[in-house]
PDB file of C-alpha atoms in Angstrom:
ATOM      1  CA  MET D   1       5.618 -13.406  -8.482  1.00 43.00           C
ATOM      2  CA  PRO D   2       6.350 -15.656  -5.448  1.00 46.00           C
ATOM      3  CA  SER D   3       6.896 -19.220  -5.979  1.00 43.00           C
ATOM      4  CA  SER D   4       3.966 -21.466  -5.335  1.00 45.00           C
ATOM      5  CA  SER D   5       4.115 -24.298  -2.919  1.00 46.00           C
ATOM      6  CA  MET D   6       0.929 -24.271  -1.149  1.00 47.00           C
ATOM      7  CA  ARG D   7      -1.841 -26.882  -1.611  1.00 48.00           C
ATOM      8  CA  LEU D   8      -5.491 -25.656  -0.645  1.00 43.00           C
ATOM      9  CA  THR D   9      -5.761 -27.935   2.459  1.00 41.00           C
ATOM     10  CA  ASP D  10      -2.690 -26.155   3.954  1.00 42.00           C
ATOM     11  CA  ALA D  11      -4.208 -22.752   3.908  1.00 42.00           C
ATOM     12  CA  GLN D  12      -5.150 -21.656   7.536  1.00 85.00           C
ATOM     13  CA  SER D  13      -6.909 -18.607   6.318  1.00 93.00           C
ATOM     14  CA  GLN D  14      -9.996 -16.560   6.995  1.00 97.00           C
ATOM     15  CA  PRO D  15     -12.801 -17.478   4.484  1.00 97.00           C
ATOM     16  CA  VAL D  16     -11.543 -15.331   1.631  1.00 97.00           C
ATOM     17  CA  LEU D  17     -12.126 -18.417  -0.600  1.00 96.00           C
ATOM     18  CA  SER D  18     -15.796 -18.768   0.386  1.00 94.00           C
ATOM     19  CA  PRO D  19     -17.877 -18.721  -2.716  1.00 90.00           C
ATOM     20  CA  PRO D  20     -20.079 -15.735  -3.694  1.00 90.00           C
ATOM     21  CA  ALA D  21     -23.264 -15.097  -1.493  1.00 96.00           C
ATOM     22  CA  PRO D  22     -26.604 -13.226  -2.179  1.00 97.00           C
ATOM     23  CA  VAL D  23     -25.954 -10.696   0.376  1.00 98.00           C
ATOM     24  CA  ALA D  24     -22.806  -8.976   1.707  1.00 98.00           C
ATOM     25  CA  VAL D  25     -21.962  -6.204   4.119  1.00 98.00           C
ATOM     26  CA  PHE D  26     -18.778  -4.155   3.798  1.00 98.00           C
ATOM     27  CA  LEU D  27     -17.892  -2.270   6.957  1.00 98.00           C
ATOM     28  CA  VAL D  28     -14.771  -0.002   7.137  1.00 98.00           C
ATOM     29  CA  VAL D  29     -13.633   1.784  10.466  1.00 98.00           C
ATOM     30  CA  THR D  30     -10.897   3.588  11.848  1.00 98.00           C
ATOM     31  CA  ILE D  31      -9.681   3.078  15.578  1.00 98.00           C
ATOM     32  CA  GLU D  32     -10.229   5.987  18.136  1.00 98.00           C
ATOM     33  CA  PRO D  33      -7.186   6.582  20.445  1.00 98.00           C
ATOM     34  CA  GLY D  34      -7.489   4.051  23.253  1.00 98.00           C
ATOM     35  CA  GLY D  35      -9.688   1.639  21.413  1.00 98.00           C
ATOM     36  CA  GLU D  36      -6.936  -0.797  20.544  1.00 98.00           C
ATOM     37  CA  PRO D  37      -7.856  -3.400  23.374  1.00 97.00           C
ATOM     38  CA  GLU D  38     -11.347  -3.653  22.357  1.00 98.00           C
ATOM     39  CA  VAL D  39     -10.471  -4.310  18.891  1.00 98.00           C
ATOM     40  CA  ARG D  40      -7.913  -6.809  19.761  1.00 98.00           C
ATOM     41  CA  ASP D  41     -10.452  -8.552  21.877  1.00 97.00           C
ATOM     42  CA  LEU D  42     -13.036  -8.532  18.829  1.00 98.00           C
ATOM     43  CA  LEU D  43     -10.530  -9.909  16.446  1.00 98.00           C
ATOM     44  CA  ALA D  44      -9.601 -12.580  18.751  1.00 97.00           C
ATOM     45  CA  GLY D  45     -13.047 -13.618  19.379  1.00 97.00           C
ATOM     46  CA  LEU D  46     -14.589 -13.092  15.706  1.00 97.00           C
ATOM     47  CA  ALA D  47     -14.671 -16.549  14.644  1.00 96.00           C
ATOM     48  CA  GLY D  48     -16.624 -17.461  17.923  1.00 96.00           C
ATOM     49  CA  LEU D  49     -18.827 -14.754  17.225  1.00 98.00           C
ATOM     50  CA  VAL D  50     -19.729 -15.834  13.608  1.00 98.00           C
ATOM     51  CA  ARG D  51     -20.559 -19.309  14.975  1.00 97.00           C
ATOM     52  CA  ALA D  52     -22.695 -17.963  17.801  1.00 98.00           C
ATOM     53  CA  VAL D  53     -24.718 -15.663  15.340  1.00 98.00           C
ATOM     54  CA  GLY D  54     -24.808 -18.205  12.535  1.00 98.00           C
ATOM     55  CA  PHE D  55     -25.551 -21.329  14.630  1.00 97.00           C
ATOM     56  CA  PRO D  56     -29.348 -21.064  14.390  1.00 96.00           C
ATOM     57  CA  SER D  57     -29.348 -20.925  10.585  1.00 97.00           C
ATOM     58  CA  PRO D  58     -26.773 -23.549   9.608  1.00 95.00           C
ATOM     59  CA  ASP D  59     -27.966 -23.195   5.894  1.00 96.00           C
ATOM     60  CA  GLY D  60     -27.273 -19.458   5.717  1.00 98.00           C
ATOM     61  CA  GLY D  61     -23.491 -19.554   5.138  1.00 97.00           C
ATOM     62  CA  LEU D  62     -22.627 -16.729   7.630  1.00 98.00           C
ATOM     63  CA  CYS D  63     -18.998 -15.817   7.136  1.00 98.00           C
ATOM     64  CA  CYS D  64     -16.782 -12.816   7.966  1.00 98.00           C
ATOM     65  CA  VAL D  65     -13.312 -11.717   6.725  1.00 98.00           C
ATOM     66  CA  ALA D  66     -11.481  -9.142   8.972  1.00 98.00           C
ATOM     67  CA  GLY D  67      -8.593  -7.082   7.561  1.00 98.00           C
ATOM     68  CA  VAL D  68      -6.176  -4.626   9.217  1.00 98.00           C
ATOM     69  CA  GLY D  69      -4.924  -1.563   7.620  1.00 98.00           C
ATOM     70  CA  SER D  70      -1.107  -0.560   7.561  1.00 98.00           C
ATOM     71  CA  THR D  71      -1.189   2.130  10.358  1.00 97.00           C
ATOM     72  CA  ALA D  72      -3.616   0.279  12.512  1.00 98.00           C
ATOM     73  CA  TRP D  73      -1.144  -2.830  12.328  1.00 98.00           C
ATOM     74  CA  ASP D  74       1.448  -0.938  14.245  1.00 97.00           C
ATOM     75  CA  ARG D  75      -1.099   0.085  16.658  1.00 97.00           C
ATOM     76  CA  LEU D  76      -2.539  -3.172  17.349  1.00 97.00           C
ATOM     77  CA  PHE D  77       0.399  -5.642  17.007  1.00 97.00           C
ATOM     78  CA  GLY D  78       3.571  -3.899  16.243  1.00 95.00           C
ATOM     79  CA  ASP D  79       6.164  -6.170  14.748  1.00 95.00           C
ATOM     80  CA  PRO D  80       6.593  -8.377  12.806  1.00 96.00           C
ATOM     81  CA  ARG D  81       4.497  -7.046   9.910  1.00 97.00           C
ATOM     82  CA  PRO D  82       3.269  -8.653   6.772  1.00 98.00           C
ATOM     83  CA  GLN D  83       5.789  -8.047   4.239  1.00 98.00           C
ATOM     84  CA  GLU D  84       3.909  -6.176   1.761  1.00 98.00           C
ATOM     85  CA  LEU D  85       1.417  -4.324   3.949  1.00 98.00           C
ATOM     86  CA  HIS D  86       1.239  -0.487   3.210  1.00 98.00           C
ATOM     87  CA  PRO D  87      -1.269   2.306   2.851  1.00 98.00           C
ATOM     88  CA  PHE D  88      -3.274   2.379  -0.368  1.00 98.00           C
ATOM     89  CA  LYS D  89      -1.418   4.238  -3.265  1.00 97.00           C
ATOM     90  CA  GLU D  90      -3.367   7.132  -4.378  1.00 98.00           C
ATOM     91  CA  LEU D  91      -3.244   7.376  -8.391  1.00 98.00           C
ATOM     92  CA  GLU D  92      -3.712  10.792  -9.978  1.00 97.00           C
ATOM     93  CA  GLY D  93      -4.162  10.344 -13.728  1.00 94.00           C
ATOM     94  CA  ALA D  94      -4.982  12.938 -16.422  1.00 92.00           C
ATOM     95  CA  ARG D  95      -8.730  12.323 -16.294  1.00 92.00           C
ATOM     96  CA  HIS D  96      -9.350   9.958 -13.450  1.00 96.00           C
ATOM     97  CA  ARG D  97      -8.415   9.543  -9.834  1.00 97.00           C
ATOM     98  CA  ALA D  98      -8.096   6.596  -7.525  1.00 98.00           C
ATOM     99  CA  VAL D  99      -8.385   8.031  -4.029  1.00 98.00           C
ATOM    100  CA  SER D 100      -6.786   7.000  -0.915  1.00 98.00           C
ATOM    101  CA  THR D 101      -9.393   7.149   2.113  1.00 98.00           C
ATOM    102  CA  PRO D 102      -9.061   6.313   5.938  1.00 98.00           C
ATOM    103  CA  GLY D 103      -9.682   2.721   6.935  1.00 98.00           C
ATOM    104  CA  ASP D 104      -8.095   0.803   9.924  1.00 98.00           C
ATOM    105  CA  LEU D 105     -10.322  -2.240   9.815  1.00 99.00           C
ATOM    106  CA  LEU D 106     -12.396  -3.968   7.062  1.00 99.00           C
ATOM    107  CA  PHE D 107     -15.111  -6.427   7.897  1.00 98.00           C
ATOM    108  CA  HIS D 108     -16.381  -8.467   4.763  1.00 98.00           C
ATOM    109  CA  ILE D 109     -19.603 -10.136   5.847  1.00 98.00           C
ATOM    110  CA  ARG D 110     -21.303 -12.624   3.544  1.00 98.00           C
ATOM    111  CA  ALA D 111     -24.396 -14.801   4.011  1.00 98.00           C
ATOM    112  CA  ALA D 112     -27.350 -16.198   2.116  1.00 98.00           C
ATOM    113  CA  ARG D 113     -29.851 -13.994   4.287  1.00 97.00           C
ATOM    114  CA  THR D 114     -30.027 -10.199   4.754  1.00 98.00           C
ATOM    115  CA  ASP D 115     -30.891 -10.768   8.558  1.00 98.00           C
ATOM    116  CA  LEU D 116     -27.554 -12.830   9.103  1.00 98.00           C
ATOM    117  CA  CYS D 117     -25.407 -10.140   7.828  1.00 98.00           C
ATOM    118  CA  PHE D 118     -27.410  -7.548   9.862  1.00 98.00           C
ATOM    119  CA  ALA D 119     -27.100  -9.259  13.180  1.00 98.00           C
ATOM    120  CA  LEU D 120     -23.359 -10.013  12.816  1.00 98.00           C
ATOM    121  CA  SER D 121     -22.714  -6.412  11.637  1.00 98.00           C
ATOM    122  CA  ALA D 122     -24.787  -5.112  14.799  1.00 98.00           C
ATOM    123  CA  GLU D 123     -22.733  -7.394  17.108  1.00 98.00           C
ATOM    124  CA  ILE D 124     -19.521  -6.161  15.874  1.00 98.00           C
ATOM    125  CA  MET D 125     -20.416  -2.521  16.234  1.00 98.00           C
ATOM    126  CA  LYS D 126     -21.994  -3.362  19.760  1.00 98.00           C
ATOM    127  CA  ARG D 127     -18.455  -4.502  20.826  1.00 97.00           C
ATOM    128  CA  LEU D 128     -16.629  -1.674  19.096  1.00 98.00           C
ATOM    129  CA  ARG D 129     -19.007   1.298  19.319  1.00 94.00           C
ATOM    130  CA  ASP D 130     -16.810   3.394  21.629  1.00 95.00           C
ATOM    131  CA  ALA D 131     -13.566   2.294  20.261  1.00 98.00           C
ATOM    132  CA  VAL D 132     -13.995   2.922  16.431  1.00 98.00           C
ATOM    133  CA  THR D 133     -15.541   5.446  13.935  1.00 98.00           C
ATOM    134  CA  VAL D 134     -17.283   4.069  11.022  1.00 98.00           C
ATOM    135  CA  GLN D 135     -15.974   5.386   7.490  1.00 98.00           C
ATOM    136  CA  ASP D 136     -18.091   3.283   5.272  1.00 98.00           C
ATOM    137  CA  GLU D 137     -20.959   0.825   5.463  1.00 98.00           C
ATOM    138  CA  VAL D 138     -22.243  -0.865   2.320  1.00 98.00           C
ATOM    139  CA  GLN D 139     -24.966  -3.347   2.228  1.00 98.00           C
ATOM    140  CA  ALA D 140     -24.586  -5.274  -1.217  1.00 98.00           C
ATOM    141  CA  PHE D 141     -26.523  -7.717  -3.086  1.00 98.00           C
ATOM    142  CA  ALA D 142     -26.449 -10.185  -5.927  1.00 96.00           C
ATOM    143  CA  TYR D 143     -28.007  -8.772  -8.847  1.00 96.00           C
ATOM    144  CA  PHE D 144     -29.876 -10.994 -11.380  1.00 94.00           C
ATOM    145  CA  ASP D 145     -27.306 -13.538 -13.118  1.00 91.00           C
ATOM    146  CA  SER D 146     -24.286 -12.160 -11.373  1.00 92.00           C
ATOM    147  CA  ARG D 147     -24.472  -8.881 -13.123  1.00 96.00           C
ATOM    148  CA  ASN D 148     -23.506  -5.377 -11.900  1.00 97.00           C
ATOM    149  CA  VAL D 149     -25.979  -2.445 -12.020  1.00 96.00           C
ATOM    150  CA  LEU D 150     -24.610  -1.677 -15.426  1.00 97.00           C
ATOM    151  CA  GLY D 151     -26.238  -4.793 -16.744  1.00 97.00           C
ATOM    152  CA  PHE D 152     -23.049  -6.756 -17.356  1.00 96.00           C
ATOM    153  CA  VAL D 153     -21.921  -9.959 -15.849  1.00 95.00           C
ATOM    154  CA  ASP D 154     -19.087  -9.425 -13.232  1.00 89.00           C
ATOM    155  CA  GLY D 155     -16.310 -11.636 -11.880  1.00 79.00           C
ATOM    156  CA  THR D 156     -16.000 -13.895 -14.894  1.00 80.00           C
ATOM    157  CA  GLU D 157     -12.101 -14.352 -14.807  1.00 81.00           C
ATOM    158  CA  ASN D 158     -12.196 -15.366 -11.238  1.00 91.00           C
ATOM    159  CA  PRO D 159      -9.820 -18.673 -10.575  1.00 94.00           C
ATOM    160  CA  VAL D 160     -11.339 -21.320  -8.726  1.00 92.00           C
ATOM    161  CA  GLY D 161     -10.399 -24.223  -6.362  1.00 92.00           C
ATOM    162  CA  GLN D 162      -6.541 -24.548  -6.237  1.00 94.00           C
ATOM    163  CA  ALA D 163      -5.901 -21.738  -8.833  1.00 95.00           C
ATOM    164  CA  ALA D 164      -7.934 -19.342  -6.420  1.00 95.00           C
ATOM    165  CA  ALA D 165      -5.908 -20.364  -3.294  1.00 95.00           C
ATOM    166  CA  GLU D 166      -2.738 -19.662  -5.234  1.00 96.00           C
ATOM    167  CA  ALA D 167      -3.853 -16.357  -6.172  1.00 96.00           C
ATOM    168  CA  ALA D 168      -5.343 -15.049  -3.106  1.00 97.00           C
ATOM    169  CA  VAL D 169      -3.441 -16.788  -0.249  1.00 97.00           C
ATOM    170  CA  VAL D 170       0.045 -15.898   1.158  1.00 97.00           C
ATOM    171  CA  GLY D 171       2.299 -18.986   0.899  1.00 95.00           C
ATOM    172  CA  ASP D 172       5.966 -19.508   2.055  1.00 94.00           C
ATOM    173  CA  GLU D 173       7.152 -16.323   0.712  1.00 96.00           C
ATOM    174  CA  ASP D 174       6.185 -14.689   4.269  1.00 97.00           C
ATOM    175  CA  PRO D 175       6.255 -17.605   6.473  1.00 95.00           C
ATOM    176  CA  ALA D 176       5.154 -15.547   9.576  1.00 95.00           C
ATOM    177  CA  PHE D 177       1.799 -14.770   7.804  1.00 97.00           C
ATOM    178  CA  SER D 178       1.387 -17.916   5.538  1.00 96.00           C
ATOM    179  CA  GLY D 179      -2.409 -18.242   5.034  1.00 96.00           C
ATOM    180  CA  GLY D 180      -3.045 -14.498   5.153  1.00 98.00           C
ATOM    181  CA  SER D 181      -4.190 -12.532   2.137  1.00 98.00           C
ATOM    182  CA  TYR D 182      -4.320  -8.813   0.986  1.00 98.00           C
ATOM    183  CA  ALA D 183      -7.487  -6.863  -0.004  1.00 98.00           C
ATOM    184  CA  ILE D 184      -7.846  -3.959  -1.816  1.00 98.00           C
ATOM    185  CA  VAL D 185     -11.227  -2.435  -1.630  1.00 98.00           C
ATOM    186  CA  GLN D 186     -12.781   0.676  -3.647  1.00 98.00           C
ATOM    187  CA  LYS D 187     -16.479   1.917  -3.567  1.00 98.00           C
ATOM    188  CA  TYR D 188     -17.461   2.928  -7.197  1.00 98.00           C
ATOM    189  CA  LEU D 189     -20.541   5.183  -7.979  1.00 98.00           C
ATOM    190  CA  HIS D 190     -22.015   4.888 -11.363  1.00 98.00           C
ATOM    191  CA  ASP D 191     -23.499   7.820 -13.663  1.00 98.00           C
ATOM    192  CA  VAL D 192     -26.427   5.305 -14.714  1.00 97.00           C
ATOM    193  CA  ASP D 193     -28.296   8.174 -16.840  1.00 97.00           C
ATOM    194  CA  ALA D 194     -25.143   8.669 -18.914  1.00 98.00           C
ATOM    195  CA  TRP D 195     -24.573   4.878 -19.185  1.00 98.00           C
ATOM    196  CA  GLU D 196     -28.030   4.205 -20.291  1.00 97.00           C
ATOM    197  CA  ALA D 197     -28.101   6.907 -22.748  1.00 98.00           C
ATOM    198  CA  LEU D 198     -25.367   4.841 -24.681  1.00 98.00           C
ATOM    199  CA  ALA D 199     -26.587   2.131 -27.093  1.00 98.00           C
ATOM    200  CA  VAL D 200     -25.991  -1.514 -26.173  1.00 98.00           C
ATOM    201  CA  GLU D 201     -23.407  -1.820 -28.922  1.00 98.00           C
ATOM    202  CA  ALA D 202     -21.413   1.272 -27.619  1.00 98.00           C
ATOM    203  CA  GLN D 203     -21.688  -0.191 -23.821  1.00 98.00           C
ATOM    204  CA  GLU D 204     -20.109  -3.472 -25.207  1.00 98.00           C
ATOM    205  CA  LYS D 205     -17.299  -1.566 -26.492  1.00 97.00           C
ATOM    206  CA  VAL D 206     -16.653  -0.064 -23.331  1.00 97.00           C
ATOM    207  CA  ILE D 207     -16.676  -3.088 -21.408  1.00 97.00           C
ATOM    208  CA  GLY D 208     -15.156  -5.637 -24.189  1.00 96.00           C
ATOM    209  CA  ARG D 209     -18.097  -8.315 -23.455  1.00 96.00           C
ATOM    210  CA  SER D 210     -21.463  -9.044 -25.040  1.00 97.00           C
ATOM    211  CA  LYS D 211     -24.237  -7.829 -22.789  1.00 97.00           C
ATOM    212  CA  LEU D 212     -26.562 -10.705 -23.193  1.00 95.00           C
ATOM    213  CA  THR D 213     -24.237 -13.688 -23.596  1.00 95.00           C
ATOM    214  CA  ASN D 214     -20.999 -12.282 -21.688  1.00 94.00           C
ATOM    215  CA  ILE D 215     -18.691 -13.415 -24.564  1.00 95.00           C
ATOM    216  CA  GLU D 216     -15.590 -11.628 -24.845  1.00 94.00           C
ATOM    217  CA  LEU D 217     -15.187  -9.158 -27.710  1.00 95.00           C
ATOM    218  CA  ASP D 218     -11.801  -8.257 -29.526  1.00 93.00           C
ATOM    219  CA  VAL D 219     -11.949  -4.540 -28.374  1.00 94.00           C
ATOM    220  CA  PRO D 220      -8.587  -3.011 -27.706  1.00 92.00           C
ATOM    221  CA  GLY D 221      -8.593  -0.443 -24.982  1.00 92.00           C
ATOM    222  CA  SER D 222     -12.054  -1.917 -23.351  1.00 95.00           C
ATOM    223  CA  HIS D 223     -12.434  -2.450 -19.788  1.00 94.00           C
ATOM    224  CA  LYS D 224     -11.486  -5.969 -20.159  1.00 91.00           C
ATOM    225  CA  ASP D 225      -8.596  -5.342 -21.944  1.00 90.00           C
ATOM    226  CA  VAL D 226      -7.217  -2.532 -19.646  1.00 89.00           C
ATOM    227  CA  ASN D 227      -7.741  -4.949 -16.873  1.00 86.00           C
ATOM    228  CA  THR D 228      -5.528  -7.538 -18.372  1.00 84.00           C
ATOM    229  CA  VAL D 229      -1.774  -7.455 -17.114  1.00 85.00           C
ATOM    230  CA  THR D 230       1.023  -9.747 -17.748  1.00 79.00           C
ATOM    231  CA  GLY D 231       3.800 -10.794 -15.564  1.00 75.00           C
ATOM    232  CA  PRO D 232       7.595 -10.927 -16.605  1.00 76.00           C
ATOM    233  CA  ASP D 233       7.023 -14.554 -17.655  1.00 76.00           C
ATOM    234  CA  GLY D 234       4.235 -13.386 -19.905  1.00 72.00           C
ATOM    235  CA  GLU D 235       1.743 -15.154 -17.876  1.00 82.00           C
ATOM    236  CA  GLU D 236      -1.493 -13.293 -16.642  1.00 85.00           C
ATOM    237  CA  PRO D 237      -1.354 -13.143 -12.886  1.00 91.00           C
ATOM    238  CA  GLU D 238      -4.564 -13.707 -10.876  1.00 93.00           C
ATOM    239  CA  ILE D 239      -6.634 -12.091  -8.236  1.00 96.00           C
ATOM    240  CA  LEU D 240      -9.722 -13.289  -6.598  1.00 97.00           C
ATOM    241  CA  ARG D 241     -12.489 -10.533  -7.060  1.00 95.00           C
ATOM    242  CA  GLY D 242     -15.690 -10.245  -4.963  1.00 94.00           C
ATOM    243  CA  ALA D 243     -17.096  -7.125  -6.149  1.00 95.00           C
ATOM    244  CA  MET D 244     -20.968  -6.594  -5.501  1.00 97.00           C
ATOM    245  CA  PRO D 245     -23.400  -4.150  -6.491  1.00 98.00           C
ATOM    246  CA  PHE D 246     -25.268  -1.787  -4.189  1.00 98.00           C
ATOM    247  CA  GLY D 247     -27.618   1.337  -4.363  1.00 98.00           C
ATOM    248  CA  ARG D 248     -30.287   3.442  -2.928  1.00 97.00           C
ATOM    249  CA  PRO D 249     -32.589   4.193  -5.927  1.00 97.00           C
ATOM    250  CA  GLY D 250     -34.391   7.055  -4.079  1.00 97.00           C
ATOM    251  CA  HIS D 251     -31.073   8.729  -3.432  1.00 97.00           C
ATOM    252  CA  GLY D 252     -30.140   8.197  -7.152  1.00 96.00           C
ATOM    253  CA  GLU D 253     -27.335   6.124  -5.999  1.00 97.00           C
ATOM    254  CA  PHE D 254     -25.955   3.112  -8.018  1.00 98.00           C
ATOM    255  CA  GLY D 255     -22.674   1.527  -7.271  1.00 98.00           C
ATOM    256  CA  THR D 256     -20.334  -1.475  -7.258  1.00 98.00           C
ATOM    257  CA  TYR D 257     -18.213  -2.284  -4.292  1.00 98.00           C
ATOM    258  CA  PHE D 258     -15.120  -3.657  -5.498  1.00 98.00           C
ATOM    259  CA  ILE D 259     -12.842  -5.976  -3.430  1.00 98.00           C
ATOM    260  CA  ALA D 260      -9.909  -8.018  -4.637  1.00 97.00           C
ATOM    261  CA  TYR D 261      -8.121 -10.632  -2.511  1.00 98.00           C
ATOM    262  CA  ALA D 262      -4.560 -11.303  -3.805  1.00 98.00           C
ATOM    263  CA  ARG D 263      -1.400 -13.230  -2.454  1.00 97.00           C
ATOM    264  CA  THR D 264       0.555 -10.025  -3.090  1.00 97.00           C
ATOM    265  CA  PRO D 265      -0.830  -6.288  -3.487  1.00 98.00           C
ATOM    266  CA  GLU D 266       1.333  -5.802  -6.494  1.00 96.00           C
ATOM    267  CA  ILE D 267      -0.884  -7.647  -8.961  1.00 95.00           C
ATOM    268  CA  PRO D 268      -4.156  -5.482  -8.193  1.00 96.00           C
ATOM    269  CA  GLU D 269      -2.000  -2.361  -7.848  1.00 97.00           C
ATOM    270  CA  ALA D 270      -0.633  -3.062 -11.466  1.00 94.00           C
ATOM    271  CA  MET D 271      -4.095  -3.424 -12.378  1.00 94.00           C
ATOM    272  CA  LEU D 272      -5.083  -0.174 -11.074  1.00 96.00           C
ATOM    273  CA  ARG D 273      -2.236   1.884 -12.582  1.00 95.00           C
ATOM    274  CA  LYS D 274      -3.053   0.540 -16.038  1.00 93.00           C
ATOM    275  CA  MET D 275      -7.024   1.315 -15.209  1.00 95.00           C
ATOM    276  CA  PHE D 276      -6.352   5.017 -13.955  1.00 96.00           C
ATOM    277  CA  LEU D 277      -3.256   6.039 -15.784  1.00 95.00           C
ATOM    278  CA  GLY D 278      -3.162   4.016 -19.003  1.00 90.00           C
ATOM    279  CA  GLY D 279      -0.254   2.256 -20.388  1.00 80.00           C
ATOM    280  CA  PRO D 280       1.878   2.481 -23.707  1.00 76.00           C
ATOM    281  CA  GLU D 281      -0.624   0.827 -25.850  1.00 75.00           C
ATOM    282  CA  SER D 282      -4.158   2.329 -24.281  1.00 77.00           C
ATOM    283  CA  GLY D 283      -5.572   5.119 -22.478  1.00 79.00           C
ATOM    284  CA  PRO D 284      -7.240   4.876 -18.911  1.00 95.00           C
ATOM    285  CA  ASP D 285     -10.236   2.408 -18.530  1.00 96.00           C
ATOM    286  CA  PRO D 286     -13.108   3.681 -20.492  1.00 97.00           C
ATOM    287  CA  ILE D 287     -15.525   2.583 -17.764  1.00 97.00           C
ATOM    288  CA  LEU D 288     -14.023   5.355 -15.567  1.00 98.00           C
ATOM    289  CA  ASP D 289     -15.974   7.922 -17.880  1.00 97.00           C
ATOM    290  CA  TYR D 290     -19.077   6.338 -16.101  1.00 98.00           C
ATOM    291  CA  SER D 291     -17.893   5.208 -12.829  1.00 98.00           C
ATOM    292  CA  GLN D 292     -15.940   7.082  -9.902  1.00 98.00           C
ATOM    293  CA  ALA D 293     -13.974   5.619  -7.033  1.00 98.00           C
ATOM    294  CA  VAL D 294     -14.899   7.373  -3.982  1.00 98.00           C
ATOM    295  CA  THR D 295     -12.859   5.376  -1.483  1.00 98.00           C
ATOM    296  CA  GLY D 296      -9.523   3.376  -1.562  1.00 98.00           C
ATOM    297  CA  THR D 297      -7.947   1.190   1.007  1.00 98.00           C
ATOM    298  CA  LEU D 298      -5.576  -1.740   1.550  1.00 98.00           C
ATOM    299  CA  PHE D 299      -5.743  -4.283   4.196  1.00 99.00           C
ATOM    300  CA  PHE D 300      -3.918  -7.448   5.410  1.00 98.00           C
ATOM    301  CA  ILE D 301      -6.179 -10.506   6.101  1.00 98.00           C
ATOM    302  CA  PRO D 302      -4.330 -12.075   9.086  1.00 98.00           C
ATOM    303  CA  PRO D 303      -4.307 -16.010   9.117  1.00 97.00           C
ATOM    304  CA  VAL D 304      -6.478 -17.861  11.418  1.00 95.00           C
ATOM    305  CA  ALA D 305      -3.568 -18.785  13.819  1.00 94.00           C
ATOM    306  CA  PHE D 306      -2.457 -15.274  13.966  1.00 96.00           C
ATOM    307  CA  LEU D 307      -5.984 -14.381  15.217  1.00 96.00           C
ATOM    308  CA  GLU D 308      -6.060 -17.048  17.642  1.00 92.00           C
ATOM    309  CA  SER D 309      -2.951 -15.895  19.264  1.00 93.00           C
ATOM    310  CA  ILE D 310      -3.824 -12.112  19.721  1.00 93.00           C
ATOM    311  CA  GLN D 311      -4.649 -12.681  23.497  1.00 78.00           C
ATOM    312  CA  GLU D 312      -1.184 -13.702  23.738  1.00 74.00           C
ATOM    313  CA  ARG D 313       0.373 -10.719  22.256  1.00 64.00           C
ATOM    314  CA  SER D 314       1.433  -7.633  24.439  1.00 52.00           C
ATOM    315  CA  VAL D 315       1.390  -4.143  22.735  1.00 55.00           C
ATOM    316  CA  THR D 316       1.771  -0.905  24.711  1.00 49.00           C
ATOM    317  CA  ASP D 317      -0.989   1.218  23.522  1.00 46.00           C
TER     318      ASP D 317
END
């Protein structure tokens, strides 16, 4: 684990620490050959674009986090690179698989209203239309009292305040990219029919929490248990989760879009290894019997100062 010397007020980060919002759009694209200049222009002006779209609605809370994948980083910026940026590591277990899928850019858009997310997504794609190919676009939403479509409260273990900054924002361990972050995203589709065929007590044993009250249960091998890892010092390292439900009932599609922001990708990667491959004391996460990961990508979230300096950089396309 990197040493921690960051104060929350020091972090020149994109809005990874913004509180949960009722509406979100997750947009993942790949860059077409020759599309690099348009992408650099968009990233350099993204903060201004967000302000322009959100200005008429100051209470709308519009914000956007932009991330860059490993291969795209070399095409866009070259050296230096964030120290821990690499492609998403695919995991193949005896029963479950965490797939690695294409993704050069991530846009995580949040707001209090659907129209604001829609408007910003439209403006981003207007500027990138001929420069990128959309790989995935998900419109997500808050569901009841912070629950997922399986009916359980999600994001309970998130750190807050200074602890969130320590968990999610790069510090002096990588000085060139201090204020940045890493984001792992996965799109999960749920077998709701099979899940709802379980009794509530059986569902609670899978999750490791009470469905009604969200109280932790002592269930070894449950989803909560498997997603708990400890570092060499015996402490439980933290990540900042921003997962949200999505779905199209008319198409029988019910899912969770998982996103984890972390100071180092080692922590969510360790959680995923335990989740998909199991460990010495437990098998893989039992929720995977009802949820399938259909995407998997890793991005670096550049600090604000880096984005502001893009126009000064020269990369041969």
